[in-house]
Amino acid sequence: MELISVIVPCYNEEEAIPLFYEEMKKITVKMGYVNFEIVFVDDGSKDRTLSICKRLSEGDSGIKYISLSRNFGKEAAIYAGLQNAKGDYVVLMDVDLQDPPSLLPEMFRYIKKEGYDSVATRRVSRKGEPPIRSFFARRFYKIMNRISTTDIVDGARDYRLMTRQFVNAMLELKEYHRFSKGLFGWVGYKTKWLEYENVNRVAGETKWSFWKLLLYSIEGIVAFSTVPLMLAVVTGMFFCCAALFFVVVIVVRTIIFGDPVAGWPSMICIMLLIGGVQLFCVGILGEYLAKTYMEIKGRPIYLVKEDNIQRE
Ligand code: UDP
Ligand code: MG
């Protein structure tokens, strides 16, 4: 029988894990025609997440856990899961049941019957989310798709079922700063999109503050587009043209009207503006440089403290 690996990144999720497990059990029974393994990746949780995973794994041989040495972030946890999943198919799922396991049979059918390489999900509504967050999220996807050649879908979740070939392609991408939503698009293959209404968390709190999301979006832009680097060139050219124009204006004015000393306030404004633009552009440059610096170190994406994965 074929095997589906379910990868579940968990960070301080002691309340959600038992609920998730119950829900998953129903699905595994329903999908009796295929085997399951659940890989819980404990992303350096500070609560009882690991001990709960261990306890579950004692009663069910289909449960694996990997505990990372500290909190590496969801992206790293996903990578750890992908590297250790043995399944012919792999599905990524949040533990908070925001990714409804009940969609799984349908997703699997698309891959088996219609020959898709991956089935991804997107939420059509952002119900239950602060409006300001939805607003910025929408802007982000708009800008992102304009400046990047990789297709990044608005509202896309990480909830996705993939074939082994797709997973191996994802594992080939060994970059340290991982922006999965972009990486999925980058590898290509045939993807089917399923849509569903947003569901709220069953338990616990979201791990994303507004600030964290903002940094994450900058990460996404830097990882998938070099257009911001062009900003310095374009604004530089604009200011050069403006300067030339003003030189001509001032020369002509001096010849015609003489040379009254005036215009200090406007001078200060112009200096501040140009100074600001310059710093901004240097900042963008610095962002790319910092990412390059981190990549070049070649540090591992995650470190494992303990697990129950059998290795040959
Ligand atoms: N998560 C993780 N490491 C982190 C933050 C989150 O493994 O540093 C996991 C978390 O346990 C959950 C999933 O990633 O299973 C999604 O997190 P969350 O529900 O907070 O994000 P949201 O659904 O609000 O986007
Ligand atoms: Mg969630």
mmCIF file of C-alpha atoms and ligand atoms in Angstrom:
data_model
loop_
_atom_site.group_PDB
_atom_site.id
_atom_site.type_symbol
_atom_site.label_atom_id
_atom_site.label_comp_id
_atom_site.label_asym_id
_atom_site.label_seq_id
_atom_site.Cartn_x
_atom_site.Cartn_y
_atom_site.Cartn_z
ATOM 1 C CA MET A 1 0.000 0.000 0.000
ATOM 2 C CA GLU A 2 1.163 3.505 -0.668
ATOM 3 C CA LEU A 3 2.179 5.801 2.164
ATOM 4 C CA ILE A 4 1.168 9.397 2.846
ATOM 5 C CA SER A 5 3.385 11.369 5.227
ATOM 6 C CA VAL A 6 1.636 14.150 7.102
ATOM 7 C CA ILE A 7 4.104 16.807 8.216
ATOM 8 C CA VAL A 8 2.929 18.902 11.128
ATOM 9 C CA PRO A 9 5.119 21.748 12.397
ATOM 10 C CA CYS A 10 4.332 22.480 16.044
ATOM 11 C CA TYR A 11 5.444 25.369 18.192
ATOM 12 C CA ASN A 12 3.901 25.480 21.660
ATOM 13 C CA GLU A 13 0.854 23.526 20.589
ATOM 14 C CA GLU A 14 0.131 21.304 23.588
ATOM 15 C CA GLU A 15 -3.581 22.080 23.419
ATOM 16 C CA ALA A 16 -4.000 21.577 19.696
ATOM 17 C CA ILE A 17 -2.061 18.321 19.164
ATOM 18 C CA PRO A 18 -4.574 15.915 20.799
ATOM 19 C CA LEU A 19 -7.443 17.552 18.886
ATOM 20 C CA PHE A 20 -5.488 17.325 15.668
ATOM 21 C CA TYR A 21 -4.690 13.677 16.278
ATOM 22 C CA GLU A 22 -8.338 12.800 16.884
ATOM 23 C CA GLU A 23 -9.333 14.547 13.676
ATOM 24 C CA MET A 24 -6.558 12.866 11.684
ATOM 25 C CA LYS A 25 -7.535 9.432 12.993
ATOM 26 C CA LYS A 26 -10.985 9.833 11.495
ATOM 27 C CA ILE A 27 -9.439 10.607 8.118
ATOM 28 C CA THR A 28 -7.007 7.695 8.221
ATOM 29 C CA VAL A 29 -9.915 5.360 8.893
ATOM 30 C CA LYS A 30 -11.883 6.911 6.059
ATOM 31 C CA MET A 31 -8.933 6.588 3.689
ATOM 32 C CA GLY A 32 -8.274 2.926 4.481
ATOM 33 C CA TYR A 33 -6.845 2.372 0.991
ATOM 34 C CA VAL A 34 -3.598 4.112 1.891
ATOM 35 C CA ASN A 35 -1.161 4.066 4.834
ATOM 36 C CA PHE A 36 -0.356 7.125 6.916
ATOM 37 C CA GLU A 37 2.539 8.364 8.962
ATOM 38 C CA ILE A 38 2.282 11.600 10.942
ATOM 39 C CA VAL A 39 5.540 13.471 11.435
ATOM 40 C CA PHE A 40 5.277 16.025 14.237
ATOM 41 C CA VAL A 41 8.117 18.521 14.055
ATOM 42 C CA ASP A 42 8.540 20.139 17.440
ATOM 43 C CA ASP A 43 10.057 23.489 16.594
ATOM 44 C CA GLY A 44 11.755 24.099 19.940
ATOM 45 C CA SER A 45 8.519 24.396 21.920
ATOM 46 C CA LYS A 46 8.676 25.534 25.504
ATOM 47 C CA ASP A 47 5.546 23.710 26.636
ATOM 48 C CA ARG A 48 4.661 20.006 26.714
ATOM 49 C CA THR A 49 4.457 19.642 22.928
ATOM 50 C CA LEU A 50 7.310 17.139 22.747
ATOM 51 C CA SER A 51 6.117 14.950 25.612
ATOM 52 C CA ILE A 52 2.646 14.804 24.060
ATOM 53 C CA CYS A 53 4.121 13.747 20.712
ATOM 54 C CA LYS A 54 6.197 11.097 22.460
ATOM 55 C CA ARG A 55 3.193 9.758 24.310
ATOM 56 C CA LEU A 56 1.169 9.541 21.119
ATOM 57 C CA SER A 57 4.020 7.769 19.332
ATOM 58 C CA GLU A 58 4.118 5.085 22.019
ATOM 59 C CA GLY A 59 0.556 4.103 21.280
ATOM 60 C CA ASP A 60 0.752 4.406 17.494
ATOM 61 C CA SER A 61 3.683 3.257 15.366
ATOM 62 C CA GLY A 62 2.550 5.573 12.582
ATOM 63 C CA ILE A 63 3.566 8.614 14.623
ATOM 64 C CA LYS A 64 7.004 10.091 14.248
ATOM 65 C CA TYR A 65 8.425 13.108 15.967
ATOM 66 C CA ILE A 66 11.453 15.271 15.369
ATOM 67 C CA SER A 67 12.428 17.757 18.014
ATOM 68 C CA LEU A 68 14.582 20.658 16.879
ATOM 69 C CA SER A 69 17.274 22.067 19.150
ATOM 70 C CA ARG A 70 15.556 25.466 19.315
ATOM 71 C CA ASN A 71 12.851 27.471 17.561
ATOM 72 C CA PHE A 72 13.993 27.670 13.940
ATOM 73 C CA GLY A 73 10.689 28.914 12.516
ATOM 74 C CA LYS A 74 7.956 27.179 10.570
ATOM 75 C CA GLU A 75 9.858 27.117 7.287
ATOM 76 C CA ALA A 76 12.781 25.250 8.838
ATOM 77 C CA ALA A 77 10.380 22.877 10.575
ATOM 78 C CA ILE A 78 8.737 22.127 7.238
ATOM 79 C CA TYR A 79 12.109 21.406 5.675
ATOM 80 C CA ALA A 80 13.012 19.074 8.549
ATOM 81 C CA GLY A 81 9.732 17.258 7.996
ATOM 82 C CA LEU A 82 10.216 16.976 4.236
ATOM 83 C CA GLN A 83 13.713 15.570 4.700
ATOM 84 C CA ASN A 84 12.513 12.903 7.089
ATOM 85 C CA ALA A 85 9.221 11.937 5.481
ATOM 86 C CA LYS A 86 9.237 8.503 3.892
ATOM 87 C CA GLY A 87 5.903 8.687 2.114
ATOM 88 C CA ASP A 88 5.136 8.308 -1.577
ATOM 89 C CA TYR A 89 3.049 11.423 -1.011
ATOM 90 C CA VAL A 90 3.610 14.167 1.514
ATOM 91 C CA VAL A 91 1.124 16.643 2.915
ATOM 92 C CA LEU A 92 1.926 19.727 5.001
ATOM 93 C CA MET A 93 -0.629 20.631 7.606
ATOM 94 C CA ASP A 94 -0.923 23.079 10.498
ATOM 95 C CA VAL A 95 -1.710 21.501 13.814
ATOM 96 C CA ASP A 96 -4.391 24.089 14.678
ATOM 97 C CA LEU A 97 -6.898 22.495 12.246
ATOM 98 C CA GLN A 98 -6.965 25.658 10.137
ATOM 99 C CA ASP A 99 -6.027 23.292 7.325
ATOM 100 C CA PRO A 100 -9.062 20.994 7.383
ATOM 101 C CA PRO A 101 -7.905 17.342 7.202
ATOM 102 C CA SER A 102 -11.308 16.550 5.702
ATOM 103 C CA LEU A 103 -10.070 17.922 2.362
ATOM 104 C CA LEU A 104 -7.439 15.202 2.160
ATOM 105 C CA PRO A 105 -9.460 12.516 0.322
ATOM 106 C CA GLU A 106 -10.353 15.024 -2.386
ATOM 107 C CA MET A 107 -6.758 16.205 -2.661
ATOM 108 C CA PHE A 108 -5.507 12.665 -2.969
ATOM 109 C CA ARG A 109 -8.056 11.922 -5.657
ATOM 110 C CA TYR A 110 -6.793 14.802 -7.807
ATOM 111 C CA ILE A 111 -3.255 13.437 -7.670
ATOM 112 C CA LYS A 112 -4.201 9.814 -8.260
ATOM 113 C CA LYS A 113 -6.960 10.226 -10.816
ATOM 114 C CA GLU A 114 -6.158 13.458 -12.620
ATOM 115 C CA GLY A 115 -2.396 13.258 -12.623
ATOM 116 C CA TYR A 116 -1.601 16.448 -10.739
ATOM 117 C CA ASP A 117 1.807 16.688 -9.044
ATOM 118 C CA SER A 118 0.550 18.722 -6.140
ATOM 119 C CA VAL A 119 -2.743 19.904 -4.756
ATOM 120 C CA ALA A 120 -2.606 23.210 -2.930
ATOM 121 C CA THR A 121 -5.200 25.153 -1.011
ATOM 122 C CA ARG A 122 -6.098 28.785 -0.749
ATOM 123 C CA ARG A 123 -8.554 30.569 1.454
ATOM 124 C CA VAL A 124 -11.062 32.652 -0.375
ATOM 125 C CA SER A 125 -11.976 34.708 2.663
ATOM 126 C CA ARG A 126 -9.936 36.146 5.467
ATOM 127 C CA LYS A 127 -12.814 36.023 7.928
ATOM 128 C CA GLY A 128 -11.753 36.222 11.548
ATOM 129 C CA GLU A 129 -8.571 38.085 10.702
ATOM 130 C CA PRO A 130 -7.933 41.694 11.751
ATOM 131 C CA PRO A 131 -8.937 43.887 8.741
ATOM 132 C CA ILE A 132 -5.655 45.783 8.811
ATOM 133 C CA ARG A 133 -3.762 42.522 8.459
ATOM 134 C CA SER A 134 -5.908 41.439 5.497
ATOM 135 C CA PHE A 135 -5.346 44.813 3.863
ATOM 136 C CA PHE A 136 -1.573 44.576 4.075
ATOM 137 C CA ALA A 137 -1.577 40.925 3.066
ATOM 138 C CA ARG A 138 -3.522 41.788 -0.107
ATOM 139 C CA ARG A 139 -1.136 44.668 -0.930
ATOM 140 C CA PHE A 140 1.806 42.367 -0.375
ATOM 141 C CA TYR A 141 0.581 39.777 -2.893
ATOM 142 C CA LYS A 142 -0.177 42.484 -5.450
ATOM 143 C CA ILE A 143 3.301 43.993 -5.212
ATOM 144 C CA MET A 144 4.981 40.623 -5.035
ATOM 145 C CA ASN A 145 3.394 39.344 -8.208
ATOM 146 C CA ARG A 146 4.256 42.500 -10.027
ATOM 147 C CA ILE A 147 7.959 42.385 -9.199
ATOM 148 C CA SER A 148 8.602 38.665 -9.225
ATOM 149 C CA THR A 149 8.487 36.180 -12.068
ATOM 150 C CA THR A 150 7.471 33.422 -9.670
ATOM 151 C CA ASP A 151 3.744 33.074 -9.235
ATOM 152 C CA ILE A 152 2.738 33.656 -5.628
ATOM 153 C CA VAL A 153 -0.947 33.079 -5.003
ATOM 154 C CA ASP A 154 -2.967 35.364 -2.726
ATOM 155 C CA GLY A 155 -4.403 33.522 0.233
ATOM 156 C CA ALA A 156 -2.364 30.402 -0.462
ATOM 157 C CA ARG A 157 -1.844 28.212 2.579
ATOM 158 C CA ASP A 158 1.064 25.902 3.123
ATOM 159 C CA TYR A 159 -1.510 23.072 3.218
ATOM 160 C CA ARG A 160 -0.468 21.031 0.217
ATOM 161 C CA LEU A 161 -0.294 17.429 -0.915
ATOM 162 C CA MET A 162 2.716 16.590 -3.061
ATOM 163 C CA THR A 163 4.086 13.628 -4.956
ATOM 164 C CA ARG A 164 7.511 12.240 -4.146
ATOM 165 C CA GLN A 165 8.918 13.927 -7.245
ATOM 166 C CA PHE A 166 7.627 17.307 -6.098
ATOM 167 C CA VAL A 167 9.024 16.769 -2.592
ATOM 168 C CA ASN A 168 12.431 15.855 -3.964
ATOM 169 C CA ALA A 169 12.392 19.041 -6.012
ATOM 170 C CA MET A 170 11.604 21.038 -2.863
ATOM 171 C CA LEU A 171 14.484 19.332 -1.060
ATOM 172 C CA GLU A 172 16.833 20.405 -3.844
ATOM 173 C CA LEU A 173 16.221 24.014 -2.829
ATOM 174 C CA LYS A 174 18.573 24.244 0.095
ATOM 175 C CA GLU A 175 18.451 27.969 0.724
ATOM 176 C CA TYR A 176 18.622 29.180 4.313
ATOM 177 C CA HIS A 177 15.975 31.880 4.003
ATOM 178 C CA ARG A 178 13.009 29.825 2.941
ATOM 179 C CA PHE A 179 9.831 31.397 1.662
ATOM 180 C CA SER A 180 7.772 28.303 0.932
ATOM 181 C CA LYS A 181 4.954 30.075 -0.857
ATOM 182 C CA GLY A 182 7.488 31.186 -3.438
ATOM 183 C CA LEU A 183 9.467 27.943 -3.499
ATOM 184 C CA PHE A 184 6.327 25.945 -4.322
ATOM 185 C CA GLY A 185 5.675 28.204 -7.280
ATOM 186 C CA TRP A 186 9.291 28.124 -8.343
ATOM 187 C CA VAL A 187 9.570 24.336 -8.668
ATOM 188 C CA GLY A 188 6.630 24.331 -11.071
ATOM 189 C CA TYR A 189 4.877 21.042 -11.934
ATOM 190 C CA LYS A 190 1.139 20.762 -12.291
ATOM 191 C CA THR A 191 -0.707 22.162 -9.298
ATOM 192 C CA LYS A 192 -4.414 21.989 -8.597
ATOM 193 C CA TRP A 193 -5.823 24.756 -6.386
ATOM 194 C CA LEU A 194 -8.655 24.019 -3.991
ATOM 195 C CA GLU A 195 -10.487 26.854 -2.327
ATOM 196 C CA TYR A 196 -12.072 26.951 1.082
ATOM 197 C CA GLU A 197 -13.405 29.386 3.654
ATOM 198 C CA ASN A 198 -11.070 30.496 6.395
ATOM 199 C CA VAL A 199 -11.378 28.465 9.593
ATOM 200 C CA ASN A 200 -10.325 29.750 13.000
ATOM 201 C CA ARG A 201 -7.796 28.014 15.216
ATOM 202 C CA VAL A 202 -9.186 25.273 17.484
ATOM 203 C CA ALA A 203 -6.883 26.120 20.364
ATOM 204 C CA GLY A 204 -3.878 28.213 21.277
ATOM 205 C CA GLU A 205 -2.791 31.493 19.697
ATOM 206 C CA THR A 206 -1.378 32.447 16.329
ATOM 207 C CA LYS A 207 2.411 32.717 16.365
ATOM 208 C CA TRP A 208 2.402 35.615 13.943
ATOM 209 C CA SER A 209 2.478 39.168 15.178
ATOM 210 C CA PHE A 210 2.039 41.982 12.691
ATOM 211 C CA TRP A 211 5.735 42.787 12.973
ATOM 212 C CA LYS A 212 6.754 39.178 12.295
ATOM 213 C CA LEU A 213 4.517 39.113 9.226
ATOM 214 C CA LEU A 214 6.036 42.337 7.943
ATOM 215 C CA LEU A 215 9.562 40.940 8.261
ATOM 216 C CA TYR A 216 8.422 37.721 6.616
ATOM 217 C CA SER A 217 7.010 39.645 3.669
ATOM 218 C CA ILE A 218 10.296 41.517 3.222
ATOM 219 C CA GLU A 219 12.023 38.147 3.281
ATOM 220 C CA GLY A 220 9.704 36.970 0.528
ATOM 221 C CA ILE A 221 10.385 39.988 -1.634
ATOM 222 C CA VAL A 222 14.152 39.778 -1.211
ATOM 223 C CA ALA A 223 14.108 36.041 -1.898
ATOM 224 C CA PHE A 224 12.061 36.213 -5.072
ATOM 225 C CA SER A 225 12.775 39.518 -6.716
ATOM 226 C CA THR A 226 15.706 41.765 -7.427
ATOM 227 C CA VAL A 227 13.471 44.592 -8.619
ATOM 228 C CA PRO A 228 13.988 46.674 -5.418
ATOM 229 C CA LEU A 229 17.671 46.866 -6.349
ATOM 230 C CA MET A 230 16.621 48.707 -9.493
ATOM 231 C CA LEU A 231 15.040 51.399 -7.363
ATOM 232 C CA ALA A 232 18.403 53.090 -6.754
ATOM 233 C CA VAL A 233 19.130 53.144 -10.479
ATOM 234 C CA VAL A 234 15.735 54.560 -11.406
ATOM 235 C CA THR A 235 15.555 57.228 -8.710
ATOM 236 C CA GLY A 236 19.216 58.079 -9.360
ATOM 237 C CA MET A 237 18.446 58.688 -13.011
ATOM 238 C CA PHE A 238 15.404 60.743 -12.096
ATOM 239 C CA PHE A 239 17.407 63.012 -9.779
ATOM 240 C CA CYS A 240 20.169 63.460 -12.390
ATOM 241 C CA CYS A 241 17.608 64.623 -14.947
ATOM 242 C CA ALA A 242 15.994 66.935 -12.389
ATOM 243 C CA ALA A 243 19.404 68.375 -11.489
ATOM 244 C CA LEU A 244 20.251 69.076 -15.136
ATOM 245 C CA PHE A 245 16.928 70.794 -15.624
ATOM 246 C CA PHE A 246 17.467 73.033 -12.574
ATOM 247 C CA VAL A 247 21.005 73.919 -13.665
ATOM 248 C CA VAL A 248 19.584 75.251 -16.908
ATOM 249 C CA VAL A 249 16.768 77.096 -15.094
ATOM 250 C CA ILE A 250 19.173 78.738 -12.632
ATOM 251 C CA VAL A 251 21.700 79.745 -15.307
ATOM 252 C CA VAL A 252 18.997 81.307 -17.458
ATOM 253 C CA ARG A 253 17.409 83.027 -14.448
ATOM 254 C CA THR A 254 20.744 84.448 -13.279
ATOM 255 C CA ILE A 255 21.503 85.818 -16.748
ATOM 256 C CA ILE A 256 18.097 87.459 -17.034
ATOM 257 C CA PHE A 257 17.342 88.556 -13.425
ATOM 258 C CA GLY A 258 20.754 88.780 -11.741
ATOM 259 C CA ASP A 259 21.616 86.674 -8.660
ATOM 260 C CA PRO A 260 19.482 87.341 -5.591
ATOM 261 C CA VAL A 261 20.319 84.936 -2.708
ATOM 262 C CA ALA A 262 17.147 83.074 -1.960
ATOM 263 C CA GLY A 263 15.723 79.615 -1.721
ATOM 264 C CA TRP A 264 17.392 78.240 1.406
ATOM 265 C CA PRO A 265 14.297 76.479 2.684
ATOM 266 C CA SER A 266 13.788 74.713 -0.620
ATOM 267 C CA MET A 267 17.476 73.754 -0.580
ATOM 268 C CA ILE A 268 17.090 72.067 2.789
ATOM 269 C CA CYS A 269 14.025 70.182 1.572
ATOM 270 C CA ILE A 270 15.849 68.936 -1.488
ATOM 271 C CA MET A 271 18.873 67.864 0.549
ATOM 272 C CA LEU A 272 16.701 65.968 2.995
ATOM 273 C CA LEU A 273 14.781 64.298 0.196
ATOM 274 C CA ILE A 274 17.884 63.178 -1.664
ATOM 275 C CA GLY A 275 19.578 62.104 1.558
ATOM 276 C CA GLY A 276 16.523 60.058 2.470
ATOM 277 C CA VAL A 277 16.305 58.396 -0.899
ATOM 278 C CA GLN A 278 19.989 57.544 -0.764
ATOM 279 C CA LEU A 279 19.740 55.970 2.665
ATOM 280 C CA PHE A 280 16.672 54.045 1.599
ATOM 281 C CA CYS A 281 18.498 52.635 -1.417
ATOM 282 C CA VAL A 282 21.559 51.765 0.637
ATOM 283 C CA GLY A 283 19.204 50.020 3.051
ATOM 284 C CA ILE A 284 17.770 47.902 0.245
ATOM 285 C CA LEU A 285 21.271 47.031 -0.862
ATOM 286 C CA GLY A 286 22.100 46.091 2.714
ATOM 287 C CA GLU A 287 19.075 43.790 2.874
ATOM 288 C CA TYR A 288 20.276 41.803 -0.131
ATOM 289 C CA LEU A 289 23.831 41.806 1.171
ATOM 290 C CA ALA A 290 22.688 40.502 4.554
ATOM 291 C CA LYS A 291 20.765 37.679 2.912
ATOM 292 C CA THR A 292 23.761 36.821 0.743
ATOM 293 C CA TYR A 293 25.962 36.845 3.854
ATOM 294 C CA MET A 294 23.668 34.435 5.684
ATOM 295 C CA GLU A 295 23.397 32.153 2.649
ATOM 296 C CA ILE A 296 27.130 32.050 2.070
ATOM 297 C CA LYS A 297 27.782 30.777 5.574
ATOM 298 C CA GLY A 298 26.017 27.585 4.577
ATOM 299 C CA ARG A 299 24.662 26.951 8.052
ATOM 300 C CA PRO A 300 22.263 24.033 8.423
ATOM 301 C CA ILE A 301 18.596 25.001 8.155
ATOM 302 C CA TYR A 302 17.756 23.197 11.397
ATOM 303 C CA LEU A 303 19.380 21.016 14.069
ATOM 304 C CA VAL A 304 17.735 17.968 15.607
ATOM 305 C CA LYS A 305 17.809 17.316 19.336
ATOM 306 C CA GLU A 306 15.947 14.019 19.330
ATOM 307 C CA ASP A 307 13.589 12.006 17.147
ATOM 308 C CA ASN A 308 12.165 8.542 16.606
ATOM 309 C CA ILE A 309 12.851 8.338 12.878
ATOM 310 C CA GLN A 310 14.288 4.989 11.805
ATOM 311 C CA ARG A 311 17.220 5.405 9.490
ATOM 312 C CA GLU A 312 18.741 2.658 7.388
HETATM 313 N N1 UDP B 1 4.881 27.093 13.799
HETATM 314 C C1 UDP B 1 6.152 26.541 13.910
HETATM 315 N N2 UDP B 1 7.194 27.359 14.259
HETATM 316 C C2 UDP B 1 7.048 28.690 14.508
HETATM 317 C C3 UDP B 1 5.747 29.237 14.355
HETATM 318 C C4 UDP B 1 4.700 28.415 13.999
HETATM 319 O O1 UDP B 1 6.336 25.344 13.690
HETATM 320 O O2 UDP B 1 8.022 29.347 14.823
HETATM 321 C C5 UDP B 1 3.728 26.213 13.430
HETATM 322 C C6 UDP B 1 2.538 26.283 14.364
HETATM 323 O O3 UDP B 1 2.676 25.411 15.447
HETATM 324 C C7 UDP B 1 1.387 25.890 13.454
HETATM 325 C C8 UDP B 1 1.825 26.426 12.106
HETATM 326 O O4 UDP B 1 3.233 26.639 12.195
HETATM 327 O O5 UDP B 1 1.215 24.484 13.357
HETATM 328 C C9 UDP B 1 1.103 27.720 11.733
HETATM 329 O O6 UDP B 1 1.231 28.667 12.768
HETATM 330 P P1 UDP B 1 0.084 29.672 13.142
HETATM 331 O O7 UDP B 1 -1.203 28.932 13.272
HETATM 332 O O8 UDP B 1 0.552 30.440 14.318
HETATM 333 O O9 UDP B 1 0.062 30.588 11.865
HETATM 334 P P2 UDP B 1 -1.250 31.139 11.109
HETATM 335 O O10 UDP B 1 -2.158 29.963 10.871
HETATM 336 O O11 UDP B 1 -1.841 32.142 12.028
HETATM 337 O O12 UDP B 1 -0.706 31.709 9.842
HETATM 338 MG MG MG B 2 -2.882 28.753 12.184
#
